[in-house]
C-alpha positions as CSV (number, residue, x, y, z in Angstrom):
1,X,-3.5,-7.9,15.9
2,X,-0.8,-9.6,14.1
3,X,-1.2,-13.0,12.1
4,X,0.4,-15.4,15.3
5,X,-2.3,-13.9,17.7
6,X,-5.0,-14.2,15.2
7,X,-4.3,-17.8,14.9
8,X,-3.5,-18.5,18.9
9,X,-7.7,-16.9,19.1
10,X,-8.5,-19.0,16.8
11,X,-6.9,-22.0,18.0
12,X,-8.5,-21.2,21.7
13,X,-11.7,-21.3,20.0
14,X,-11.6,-24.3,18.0
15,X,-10.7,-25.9,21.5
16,X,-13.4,-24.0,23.4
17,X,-16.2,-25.9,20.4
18,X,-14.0,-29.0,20.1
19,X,-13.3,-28.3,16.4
20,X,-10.4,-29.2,14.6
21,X,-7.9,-26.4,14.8
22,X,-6.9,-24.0,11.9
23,X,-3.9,-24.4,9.7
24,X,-0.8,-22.8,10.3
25,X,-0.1,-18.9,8.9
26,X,1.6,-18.9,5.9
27,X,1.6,-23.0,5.3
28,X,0.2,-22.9,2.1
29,X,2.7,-19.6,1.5
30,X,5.5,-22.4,-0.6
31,X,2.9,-24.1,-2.7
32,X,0.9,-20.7,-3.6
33,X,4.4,-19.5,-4.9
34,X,5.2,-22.8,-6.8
35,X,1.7,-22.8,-8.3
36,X,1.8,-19.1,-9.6
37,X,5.2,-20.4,-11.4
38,X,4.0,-22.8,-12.9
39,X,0.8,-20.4,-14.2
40,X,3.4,-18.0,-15.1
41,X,5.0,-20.7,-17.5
42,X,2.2,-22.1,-18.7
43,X,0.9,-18.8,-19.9
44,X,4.6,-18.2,-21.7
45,X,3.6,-21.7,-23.9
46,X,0.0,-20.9,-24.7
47,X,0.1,-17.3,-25.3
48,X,1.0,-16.2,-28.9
49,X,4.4,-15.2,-29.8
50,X,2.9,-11.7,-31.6
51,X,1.5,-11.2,-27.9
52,X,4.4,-10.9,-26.3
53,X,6.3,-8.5,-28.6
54,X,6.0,-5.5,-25.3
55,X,8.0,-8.2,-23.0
56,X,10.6,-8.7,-25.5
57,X,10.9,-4.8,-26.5
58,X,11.3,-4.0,-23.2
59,X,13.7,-6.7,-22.8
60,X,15.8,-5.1,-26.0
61,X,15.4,-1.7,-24.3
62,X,17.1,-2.3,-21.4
63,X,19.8,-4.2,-23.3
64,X,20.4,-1.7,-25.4
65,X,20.4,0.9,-22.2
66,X,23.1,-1.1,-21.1
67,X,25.5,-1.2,-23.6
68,X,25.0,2.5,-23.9
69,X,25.9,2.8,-20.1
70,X,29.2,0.8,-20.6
71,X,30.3,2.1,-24.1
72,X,29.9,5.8,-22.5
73,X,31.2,4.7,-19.7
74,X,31.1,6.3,-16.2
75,X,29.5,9.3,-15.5
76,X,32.4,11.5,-13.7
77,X,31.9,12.9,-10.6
78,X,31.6,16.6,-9.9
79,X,34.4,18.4,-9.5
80,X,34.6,20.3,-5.5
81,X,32.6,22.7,-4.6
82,X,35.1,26.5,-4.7
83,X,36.3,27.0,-1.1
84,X,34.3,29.9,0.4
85,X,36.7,33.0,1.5
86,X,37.0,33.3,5.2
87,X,35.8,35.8,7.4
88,X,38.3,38.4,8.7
89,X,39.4,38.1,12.3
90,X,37.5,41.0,14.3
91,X,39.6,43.7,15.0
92,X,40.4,44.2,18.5
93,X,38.4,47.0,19.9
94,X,39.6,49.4,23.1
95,X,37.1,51.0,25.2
96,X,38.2,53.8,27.9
């Protein structure tokens, strides 16, 4: 059972007991997101600057990674695989 027939049961039951009926799916789906920002940003002010060292290493990592990747430039391709010799041509055979 999927999320819009879970909801449509229990919408037929509210209706069945005369209670209100249930939010929609995924209505508070906008303000969870905006709310786990806004956690995610608080934590960046409150949490000590020695604390976050492994975010900003890794950060430095993959910079450095990159400018690796374009001062070594492309990788170049492999070069063809060898042609393979083909098979001889049957000989014609005579039967008396």
């Amino acid at each position: 059972m999927d999320v819009t027939q879970q909801h449509m049961l229990d919408a037929y039951r509210a209706a069945q007991t005369g209670a209100g009926a249930p939010p929609l799916p995924a209505a508070g789906t906008v303000r969870t997101a905006r709310e786990i920002h806004q956690w995610h940003r608080f934590q960046a002010v409150v949490t000590d600057p020695a604390d976050r060292l492994p975010g900003r290493a890794r950060r430095a990592a993959r910079a450095v990674a990159a400018f690796l990747a374009g001062y070594l430039g492309p990788r170049r391709p492999l070069p063809p695989p060898a042609p393979t010799p083909a098979a001889p041509p049957p000989s014609p055979t005579t039967d008396h």
